[in-house]
C-alpha positions as YAML, in Angstrom:
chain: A
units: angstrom
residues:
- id: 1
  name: UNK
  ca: [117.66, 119.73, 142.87]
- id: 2
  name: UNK
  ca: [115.55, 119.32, 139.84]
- id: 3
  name: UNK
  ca: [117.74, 121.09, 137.74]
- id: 4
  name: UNK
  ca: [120.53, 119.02, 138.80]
- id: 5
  name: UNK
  ca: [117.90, 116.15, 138.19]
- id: 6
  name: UNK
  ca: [117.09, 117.78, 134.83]
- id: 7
  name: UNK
  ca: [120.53, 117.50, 133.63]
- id: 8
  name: UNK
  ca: [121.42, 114.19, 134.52]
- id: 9
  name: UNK
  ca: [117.66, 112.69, 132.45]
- id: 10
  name: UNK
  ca: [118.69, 115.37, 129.85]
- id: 11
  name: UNK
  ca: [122.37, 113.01, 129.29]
- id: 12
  name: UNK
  ca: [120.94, 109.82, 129.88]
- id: 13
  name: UNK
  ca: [118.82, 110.79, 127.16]
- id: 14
  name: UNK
  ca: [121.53, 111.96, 124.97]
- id: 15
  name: UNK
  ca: [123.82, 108.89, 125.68]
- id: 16
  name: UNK
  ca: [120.52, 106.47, 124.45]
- id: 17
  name: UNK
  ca: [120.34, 108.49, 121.76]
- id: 18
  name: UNK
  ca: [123.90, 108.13, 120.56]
- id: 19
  name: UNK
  ca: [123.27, 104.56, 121.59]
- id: 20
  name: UNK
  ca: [120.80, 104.07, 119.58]
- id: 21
  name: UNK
  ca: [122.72, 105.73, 116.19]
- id: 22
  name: UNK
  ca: [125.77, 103.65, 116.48]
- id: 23
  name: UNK
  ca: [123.75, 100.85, 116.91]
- id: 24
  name: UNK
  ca: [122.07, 101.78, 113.86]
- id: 25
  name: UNK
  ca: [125.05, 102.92, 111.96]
- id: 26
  name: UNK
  ca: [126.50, 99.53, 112.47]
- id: 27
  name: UNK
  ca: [123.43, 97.64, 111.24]
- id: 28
  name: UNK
  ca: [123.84, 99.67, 107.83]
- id: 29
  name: UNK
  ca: [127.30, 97.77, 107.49]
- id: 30
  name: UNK
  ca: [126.05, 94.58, 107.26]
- id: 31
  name: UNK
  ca: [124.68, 93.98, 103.58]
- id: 32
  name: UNK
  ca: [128.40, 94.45, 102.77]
- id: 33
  name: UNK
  ca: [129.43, 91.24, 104.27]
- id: 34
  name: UNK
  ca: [129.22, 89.26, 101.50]
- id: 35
  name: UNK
  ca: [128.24, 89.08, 97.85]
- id: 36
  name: UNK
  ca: [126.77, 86.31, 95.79]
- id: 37
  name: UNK
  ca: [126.84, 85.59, 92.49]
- id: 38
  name: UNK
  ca: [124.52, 87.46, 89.82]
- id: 39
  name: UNK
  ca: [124.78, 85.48, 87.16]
- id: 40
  name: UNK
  ca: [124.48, 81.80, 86.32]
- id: 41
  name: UNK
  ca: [126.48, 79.02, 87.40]
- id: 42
  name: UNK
  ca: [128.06, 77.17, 84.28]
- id: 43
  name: UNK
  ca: [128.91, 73.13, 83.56]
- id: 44
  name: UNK
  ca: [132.65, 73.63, 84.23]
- id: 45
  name: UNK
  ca: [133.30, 70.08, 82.76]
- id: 46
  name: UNK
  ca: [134.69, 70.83, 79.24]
- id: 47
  name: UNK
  ca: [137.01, 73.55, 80.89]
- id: 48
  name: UNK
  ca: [138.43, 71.35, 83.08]
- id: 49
  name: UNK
  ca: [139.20, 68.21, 80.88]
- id: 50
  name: UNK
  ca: [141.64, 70.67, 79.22]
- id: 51
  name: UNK
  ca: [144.59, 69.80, 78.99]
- id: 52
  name: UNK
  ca: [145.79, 73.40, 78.56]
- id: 53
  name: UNK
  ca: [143.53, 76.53, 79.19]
- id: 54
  name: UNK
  ca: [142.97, 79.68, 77.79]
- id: 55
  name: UNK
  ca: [143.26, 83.10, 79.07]
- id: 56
  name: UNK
  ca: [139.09, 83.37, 78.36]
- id: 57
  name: UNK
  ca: [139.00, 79.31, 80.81]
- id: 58
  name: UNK
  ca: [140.98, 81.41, 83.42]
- id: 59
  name: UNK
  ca: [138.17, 84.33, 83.71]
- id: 60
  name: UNK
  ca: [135.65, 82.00, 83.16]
- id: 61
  name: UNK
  ca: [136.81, 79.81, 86.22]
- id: 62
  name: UNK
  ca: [137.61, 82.99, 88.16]
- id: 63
  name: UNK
  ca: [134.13, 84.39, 87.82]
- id: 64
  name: UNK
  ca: [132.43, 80.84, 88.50]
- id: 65
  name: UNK
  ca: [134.59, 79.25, 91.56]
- id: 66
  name: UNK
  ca: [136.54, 82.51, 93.02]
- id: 67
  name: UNK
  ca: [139.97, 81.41, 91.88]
- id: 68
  name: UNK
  ca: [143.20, 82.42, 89.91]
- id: 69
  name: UNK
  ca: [145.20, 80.98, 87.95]
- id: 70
  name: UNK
  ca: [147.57, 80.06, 90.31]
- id: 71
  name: UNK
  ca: [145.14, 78.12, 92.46]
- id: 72
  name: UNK
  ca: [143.27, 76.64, 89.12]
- id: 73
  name: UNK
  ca: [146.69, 75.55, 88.17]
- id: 74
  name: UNK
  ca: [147.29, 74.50, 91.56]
- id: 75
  name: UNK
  ca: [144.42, 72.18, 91.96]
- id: 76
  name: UNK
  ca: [144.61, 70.90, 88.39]
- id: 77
  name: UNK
  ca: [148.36, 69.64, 88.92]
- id: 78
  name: UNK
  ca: [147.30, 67.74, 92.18]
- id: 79
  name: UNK
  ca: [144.08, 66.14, 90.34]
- id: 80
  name: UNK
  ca: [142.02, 67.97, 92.03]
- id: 81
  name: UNK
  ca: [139.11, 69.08, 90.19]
- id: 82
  name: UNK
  ca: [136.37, 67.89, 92.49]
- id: 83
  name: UNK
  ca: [137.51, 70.43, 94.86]
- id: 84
  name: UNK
  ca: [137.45, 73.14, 92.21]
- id: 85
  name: UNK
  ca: [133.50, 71.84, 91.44]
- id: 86
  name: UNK
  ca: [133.47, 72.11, 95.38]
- id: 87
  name: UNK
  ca: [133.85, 75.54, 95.86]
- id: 88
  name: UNK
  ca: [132.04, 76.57, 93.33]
- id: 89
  name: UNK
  ca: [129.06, 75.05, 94.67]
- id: 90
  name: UNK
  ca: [130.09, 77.47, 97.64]
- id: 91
  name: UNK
  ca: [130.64, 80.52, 95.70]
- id: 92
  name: UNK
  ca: [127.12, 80.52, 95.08]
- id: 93
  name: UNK
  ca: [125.93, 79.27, 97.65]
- id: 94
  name: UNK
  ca: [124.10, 82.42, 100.35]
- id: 95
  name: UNK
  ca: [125.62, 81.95, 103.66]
- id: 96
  name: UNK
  ca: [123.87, 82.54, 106.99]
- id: 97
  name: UNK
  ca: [125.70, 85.36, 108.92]
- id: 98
  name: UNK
  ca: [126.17, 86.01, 112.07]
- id: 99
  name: UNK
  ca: [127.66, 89.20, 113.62]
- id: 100
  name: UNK
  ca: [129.51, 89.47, 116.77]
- id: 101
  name: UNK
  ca: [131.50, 91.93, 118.77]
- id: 102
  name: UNK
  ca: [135.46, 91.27, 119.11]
- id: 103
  name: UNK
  ca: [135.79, 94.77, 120.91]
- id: 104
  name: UNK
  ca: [133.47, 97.19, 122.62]
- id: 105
  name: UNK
  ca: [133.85, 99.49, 119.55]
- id: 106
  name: UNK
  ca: [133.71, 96.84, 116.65]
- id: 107
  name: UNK
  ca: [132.28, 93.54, 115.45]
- id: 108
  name: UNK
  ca: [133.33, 90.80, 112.68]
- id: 109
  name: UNK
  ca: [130.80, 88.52, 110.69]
- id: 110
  name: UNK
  ca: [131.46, 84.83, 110.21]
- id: 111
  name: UNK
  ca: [129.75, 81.91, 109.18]
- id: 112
  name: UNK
  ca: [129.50, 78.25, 109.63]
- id: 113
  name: UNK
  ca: [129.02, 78.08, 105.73]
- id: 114
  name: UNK
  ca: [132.47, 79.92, 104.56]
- id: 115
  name: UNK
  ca: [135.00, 78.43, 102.03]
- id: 116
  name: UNK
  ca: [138.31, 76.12, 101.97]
- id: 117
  name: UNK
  ca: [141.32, 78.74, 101.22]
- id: 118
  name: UNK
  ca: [142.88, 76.93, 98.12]
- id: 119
  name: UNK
  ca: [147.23, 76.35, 97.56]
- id: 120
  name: UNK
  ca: [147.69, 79.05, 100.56]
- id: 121
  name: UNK
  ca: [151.51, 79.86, 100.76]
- id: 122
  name: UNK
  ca: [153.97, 81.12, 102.59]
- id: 123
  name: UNK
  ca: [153.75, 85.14, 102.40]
- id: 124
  name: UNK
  ca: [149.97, 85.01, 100.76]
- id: 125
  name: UNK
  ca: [148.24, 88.08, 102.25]
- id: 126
  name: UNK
  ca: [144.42, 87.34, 103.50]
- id: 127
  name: UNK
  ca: [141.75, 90.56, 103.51]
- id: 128
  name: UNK
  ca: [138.03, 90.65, 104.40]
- id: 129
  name: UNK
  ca: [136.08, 93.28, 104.42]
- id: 130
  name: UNK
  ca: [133.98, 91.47, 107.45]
- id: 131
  name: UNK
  ca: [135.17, 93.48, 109.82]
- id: 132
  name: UNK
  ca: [133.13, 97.05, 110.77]
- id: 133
  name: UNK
  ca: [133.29, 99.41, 114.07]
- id: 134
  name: UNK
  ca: [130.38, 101.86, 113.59]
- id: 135
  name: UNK
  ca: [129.14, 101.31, 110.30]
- id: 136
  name: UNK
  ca: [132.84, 101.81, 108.79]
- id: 137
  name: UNK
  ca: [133.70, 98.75, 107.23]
- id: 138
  name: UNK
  ca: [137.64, 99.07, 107.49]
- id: 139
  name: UNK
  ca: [138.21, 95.64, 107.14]
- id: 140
  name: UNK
  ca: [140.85, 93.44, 108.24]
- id: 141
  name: UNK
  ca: [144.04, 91.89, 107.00]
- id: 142
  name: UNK
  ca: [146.65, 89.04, 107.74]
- id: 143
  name: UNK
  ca: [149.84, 87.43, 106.53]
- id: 144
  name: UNK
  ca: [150.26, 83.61, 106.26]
- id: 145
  name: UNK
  ca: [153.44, 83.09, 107.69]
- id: 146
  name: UNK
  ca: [153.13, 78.81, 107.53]
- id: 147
  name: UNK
  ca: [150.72, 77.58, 105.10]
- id: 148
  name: UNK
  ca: [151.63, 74.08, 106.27]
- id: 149
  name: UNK
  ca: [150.12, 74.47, 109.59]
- id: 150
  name: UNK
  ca: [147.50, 76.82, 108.49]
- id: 151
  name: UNK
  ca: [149.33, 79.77, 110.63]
- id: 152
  name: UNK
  ca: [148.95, 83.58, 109.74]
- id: 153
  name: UNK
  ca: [150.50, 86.76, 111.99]
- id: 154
  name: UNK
  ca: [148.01, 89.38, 112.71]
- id: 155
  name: UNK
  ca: [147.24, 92.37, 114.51]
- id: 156
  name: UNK
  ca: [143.66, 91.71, 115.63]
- id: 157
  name: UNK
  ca: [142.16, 94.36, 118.02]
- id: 158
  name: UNK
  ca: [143.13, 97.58, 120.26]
- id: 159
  name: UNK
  ca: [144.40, 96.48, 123.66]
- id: 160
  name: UNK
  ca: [146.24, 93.43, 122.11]
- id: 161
  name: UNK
  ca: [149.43, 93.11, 120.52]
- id: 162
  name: UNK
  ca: [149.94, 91.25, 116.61]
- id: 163
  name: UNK
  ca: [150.53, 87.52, 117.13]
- id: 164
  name: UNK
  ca: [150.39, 83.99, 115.55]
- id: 165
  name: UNK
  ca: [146.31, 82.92, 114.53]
- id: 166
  name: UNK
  ca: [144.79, 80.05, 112.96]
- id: 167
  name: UNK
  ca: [144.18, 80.71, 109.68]
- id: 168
  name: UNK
  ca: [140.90, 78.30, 110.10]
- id: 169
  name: UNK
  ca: [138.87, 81.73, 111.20]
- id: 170
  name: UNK
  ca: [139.37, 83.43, 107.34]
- id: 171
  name: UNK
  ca: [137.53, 80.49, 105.98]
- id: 172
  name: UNK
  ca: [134.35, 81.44, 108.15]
- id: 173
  name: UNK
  ca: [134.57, 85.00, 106.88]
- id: 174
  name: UNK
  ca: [131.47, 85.34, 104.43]
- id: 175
  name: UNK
  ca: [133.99, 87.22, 102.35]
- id: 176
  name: UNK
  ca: [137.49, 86.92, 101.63]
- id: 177
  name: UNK
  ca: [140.07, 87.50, 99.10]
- id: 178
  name: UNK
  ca: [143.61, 86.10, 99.05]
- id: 179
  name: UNK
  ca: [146.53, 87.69, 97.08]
- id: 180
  name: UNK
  ca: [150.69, 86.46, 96.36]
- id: 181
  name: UNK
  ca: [153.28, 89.06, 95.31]
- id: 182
  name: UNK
  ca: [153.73, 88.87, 91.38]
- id: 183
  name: UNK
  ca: [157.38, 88.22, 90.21]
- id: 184
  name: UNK
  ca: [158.30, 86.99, 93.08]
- id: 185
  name: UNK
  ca: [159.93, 83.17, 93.67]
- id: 186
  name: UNK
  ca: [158.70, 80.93, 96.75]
- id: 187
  name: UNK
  ca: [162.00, 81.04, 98.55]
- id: 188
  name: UNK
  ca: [161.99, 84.87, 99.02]
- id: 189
  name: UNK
  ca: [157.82, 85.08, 99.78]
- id: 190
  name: UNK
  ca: [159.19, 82.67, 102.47]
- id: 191
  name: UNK
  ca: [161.52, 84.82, 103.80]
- id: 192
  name: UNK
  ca: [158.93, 87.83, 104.18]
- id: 193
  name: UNK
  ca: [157.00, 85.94, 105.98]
- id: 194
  name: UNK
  ca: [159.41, 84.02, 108.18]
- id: 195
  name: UNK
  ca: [161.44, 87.79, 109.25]
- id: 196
  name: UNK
  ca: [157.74, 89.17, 109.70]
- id: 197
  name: UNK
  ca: [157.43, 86.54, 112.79]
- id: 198
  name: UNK
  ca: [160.66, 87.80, 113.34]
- id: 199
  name: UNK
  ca: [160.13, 91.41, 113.73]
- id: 200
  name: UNK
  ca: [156.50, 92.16, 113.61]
- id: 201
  name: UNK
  ca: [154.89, 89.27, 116.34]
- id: 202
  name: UNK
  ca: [154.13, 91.13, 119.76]
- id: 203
  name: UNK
  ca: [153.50, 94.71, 118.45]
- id: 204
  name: UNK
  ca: [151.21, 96.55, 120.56]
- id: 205
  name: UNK
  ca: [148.13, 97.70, 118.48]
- id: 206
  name: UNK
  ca: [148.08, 101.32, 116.92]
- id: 207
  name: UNK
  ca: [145.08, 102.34, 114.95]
- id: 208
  name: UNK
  ca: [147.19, 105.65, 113.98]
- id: 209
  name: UNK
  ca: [150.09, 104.51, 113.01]
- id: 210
  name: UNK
  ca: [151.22, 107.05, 110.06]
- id: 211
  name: UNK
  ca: [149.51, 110.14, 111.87]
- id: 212
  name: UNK
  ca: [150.91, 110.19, 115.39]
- id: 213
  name: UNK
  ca: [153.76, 108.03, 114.56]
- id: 214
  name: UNK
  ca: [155.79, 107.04, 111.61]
- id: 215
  name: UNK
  ca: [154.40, 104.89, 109.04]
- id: 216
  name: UNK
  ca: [157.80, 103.13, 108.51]
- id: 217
  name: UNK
  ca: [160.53, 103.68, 111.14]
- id: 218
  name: UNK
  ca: [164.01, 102.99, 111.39]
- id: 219
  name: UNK
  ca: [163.91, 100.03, 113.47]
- id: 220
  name: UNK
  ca: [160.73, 97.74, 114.66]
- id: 221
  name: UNK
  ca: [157.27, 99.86, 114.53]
- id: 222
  name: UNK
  ca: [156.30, 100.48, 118.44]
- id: 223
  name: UNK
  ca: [152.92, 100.34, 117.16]
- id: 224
  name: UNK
  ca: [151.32, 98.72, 114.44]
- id: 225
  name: UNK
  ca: [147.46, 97.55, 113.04]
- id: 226
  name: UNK
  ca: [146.47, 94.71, 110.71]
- id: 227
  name: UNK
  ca: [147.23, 96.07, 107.38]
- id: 228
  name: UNK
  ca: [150.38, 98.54, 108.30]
- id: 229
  name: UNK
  ca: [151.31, 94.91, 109.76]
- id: 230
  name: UNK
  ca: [151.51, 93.51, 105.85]
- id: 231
  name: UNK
  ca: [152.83, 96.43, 104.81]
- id: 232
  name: UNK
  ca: [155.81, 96.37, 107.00]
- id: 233
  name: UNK
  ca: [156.53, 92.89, 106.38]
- id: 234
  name: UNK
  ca: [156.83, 93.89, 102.71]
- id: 235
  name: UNK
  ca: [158.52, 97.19, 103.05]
- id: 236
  name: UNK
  ca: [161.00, 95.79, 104.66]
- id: 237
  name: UNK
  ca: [162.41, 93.67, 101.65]
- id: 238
  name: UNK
  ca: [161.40, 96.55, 99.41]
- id: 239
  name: UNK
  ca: [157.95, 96.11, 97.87]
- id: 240
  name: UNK
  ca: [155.35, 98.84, 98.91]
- id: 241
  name: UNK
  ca: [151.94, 97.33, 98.81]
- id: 242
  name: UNK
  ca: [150.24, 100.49, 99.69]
- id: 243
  name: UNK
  ca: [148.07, 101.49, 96.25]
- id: 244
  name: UNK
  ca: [147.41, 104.79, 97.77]
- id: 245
  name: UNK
  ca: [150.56, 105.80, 99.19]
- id: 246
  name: UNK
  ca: [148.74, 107.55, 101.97]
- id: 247
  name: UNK
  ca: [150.18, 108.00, 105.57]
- id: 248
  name: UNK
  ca: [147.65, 105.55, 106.83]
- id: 249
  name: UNK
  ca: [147.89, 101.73, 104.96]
- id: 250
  name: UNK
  ca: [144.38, 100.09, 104.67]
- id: 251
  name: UNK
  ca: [143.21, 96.36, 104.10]
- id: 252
  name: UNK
  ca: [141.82, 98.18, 100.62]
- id: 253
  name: UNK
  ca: [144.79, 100.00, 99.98]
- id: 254
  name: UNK
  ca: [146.51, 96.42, 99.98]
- id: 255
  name: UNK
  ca: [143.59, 94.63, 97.75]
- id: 256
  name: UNK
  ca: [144.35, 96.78, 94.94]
- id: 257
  name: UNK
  ca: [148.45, 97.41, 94.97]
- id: 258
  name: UNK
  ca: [149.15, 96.57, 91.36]
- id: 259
  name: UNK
  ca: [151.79, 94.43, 92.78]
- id: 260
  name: UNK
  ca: [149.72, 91.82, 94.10]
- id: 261
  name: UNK
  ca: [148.28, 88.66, 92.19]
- id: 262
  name: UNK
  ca: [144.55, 87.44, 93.00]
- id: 263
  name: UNK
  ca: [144.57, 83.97, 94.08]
- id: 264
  name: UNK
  ca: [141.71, 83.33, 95.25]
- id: 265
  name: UNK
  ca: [137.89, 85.42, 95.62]
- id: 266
  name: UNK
  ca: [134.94, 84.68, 97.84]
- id: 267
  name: UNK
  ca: [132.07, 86.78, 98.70]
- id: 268
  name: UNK
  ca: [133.30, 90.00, 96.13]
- id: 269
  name: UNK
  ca: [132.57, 90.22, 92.91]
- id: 270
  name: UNK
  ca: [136.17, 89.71, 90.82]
- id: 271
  name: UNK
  ca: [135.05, 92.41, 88.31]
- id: 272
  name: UNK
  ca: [135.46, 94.97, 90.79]
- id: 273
  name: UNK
  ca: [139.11, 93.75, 91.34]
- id: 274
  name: UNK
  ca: [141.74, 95.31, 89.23]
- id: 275
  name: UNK
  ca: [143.86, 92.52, 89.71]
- id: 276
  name: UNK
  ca: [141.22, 90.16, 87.59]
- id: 277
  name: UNK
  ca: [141.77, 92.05, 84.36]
- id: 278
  name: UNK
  ca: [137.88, 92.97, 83.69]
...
């Protein structure tokens, strides 16, 4: 009896224990949530009454407001350089975060102080790294399928399968980086993303897709996760966005695939980002 006794206190103590380490592992994650600024903010108001810039304006902008070219150009075209001042103000800015679980085994931050997602498209490809299960920050990753409506396809969590989100969540996400495939016209970035609804919504989630089954079958994956997701949807019309070329596709494999351009930064610094040219 009090050995039996014994053993049971001996793995309640053991389960606390392990408890207690995750718990702590987890709370190590958290200072990578986001990253602010470590330089000075800069009058932006002689750039922007340009009537053409310079590659130099381009970093410049980049490193003070988060965006690329693209978006700069974007916003410039539409008269629209309040909202360019706008998020700058916000790419300084220190959010408060808040972390919360979105499965027994993992947890996302947000905040109510995020950023507007500039000239999103059809086919851009969202990644955080706000996403962690145990202290490993894997990240997370989605695929705008209707810019319009503000609609990405994602696969979220184990136990559910990838469907249609509002793409109104990535702007709480303390960090957050959004990329379009270079050389690449509008028509056919549409058609990734429209035969990614296609094929990809309704996938059960697989976190091992690559290991215990393939990384790119012959048909529709029977399994899939929130990167391998992107992937797929660009495999399939022949661009491999996986930098590594691992068996195993992650939201940081995708960030730095040479064949992506940055559109838009918030919460990393750009000069880590190969796609910034730093």
């Amino acid at each position: 009896m009090h050995r039996s006794a014994w053993k049971w206190g001996a793995a309640a103590a053991a389960a606390v224990l392990l408890f207690g380490s995750l718990k702590l592992w987890a709370a190590a994650a958290e200072p990578g949530a986001h990253w602010t600024p470590d330089y000075e903010k800069q009058d932006l108001t002689n750039i922007l009454a340009k009537k053409e810039l310079s590659e130099a304006d381009y970093k410049t902008l980049l490193l003070q407001t988060g965006l690329g070219a693209f978006a700069v150009d974007t916003l410039r075209a539409g008269g629209m350089t309040e909202e360019i001042l706008a998020l700058q103000e916000t790419f300084f800015a220190v959010p408060p975060i808040i972390c919360t679980p979105n499965s027994p085994v993992s947890a996302e931050e947000h905040t109510v102080q995020g950023t507007r997602l500039a000239a999103l498209e059809d086919g851009d490809i969202l990644v955080t790294p706000c996403s962690h299960a145990y202290g490993w920050r894997n990240g997370h990753a989605a695929l705008v399928v209707d810019a319009a409506q503000g609609v990405t396809l994602e696969s979220v969590v184990l136990g559910q399968a990838s469907c249609l989100q509002s793409v109104h969540k990535w702007e709480t996400y303390p960090a957050v980086l959004v990329f379009r495939l270079r050389d690449a016209g509008e028509k056919e970035r549409g058609q990734i993303a429209e035969t990614a609804v296609e094929r990809l919504c309704g996938v059960p989630y697989g976190l091992t897709v690559g290991v215990f089954s393939p990384k790119h079958p012959e048909d529709v994956p029977t399994t899939t996760h929130c990167a391998h997701l992107v992937w797929e949807a660009y495999r399939a019309f022949g661009y491999d966005l996986d930098s590594t070329g691992g068996r195993i596709v992650t939201p940081h494999d995708l960030a730095y695939s040479p064949l992506l351009e940055l559109k838009q930064v918030h919460g990393v610094d750009p000069r880590t980002l190969v796609q910034a040219g730093f």
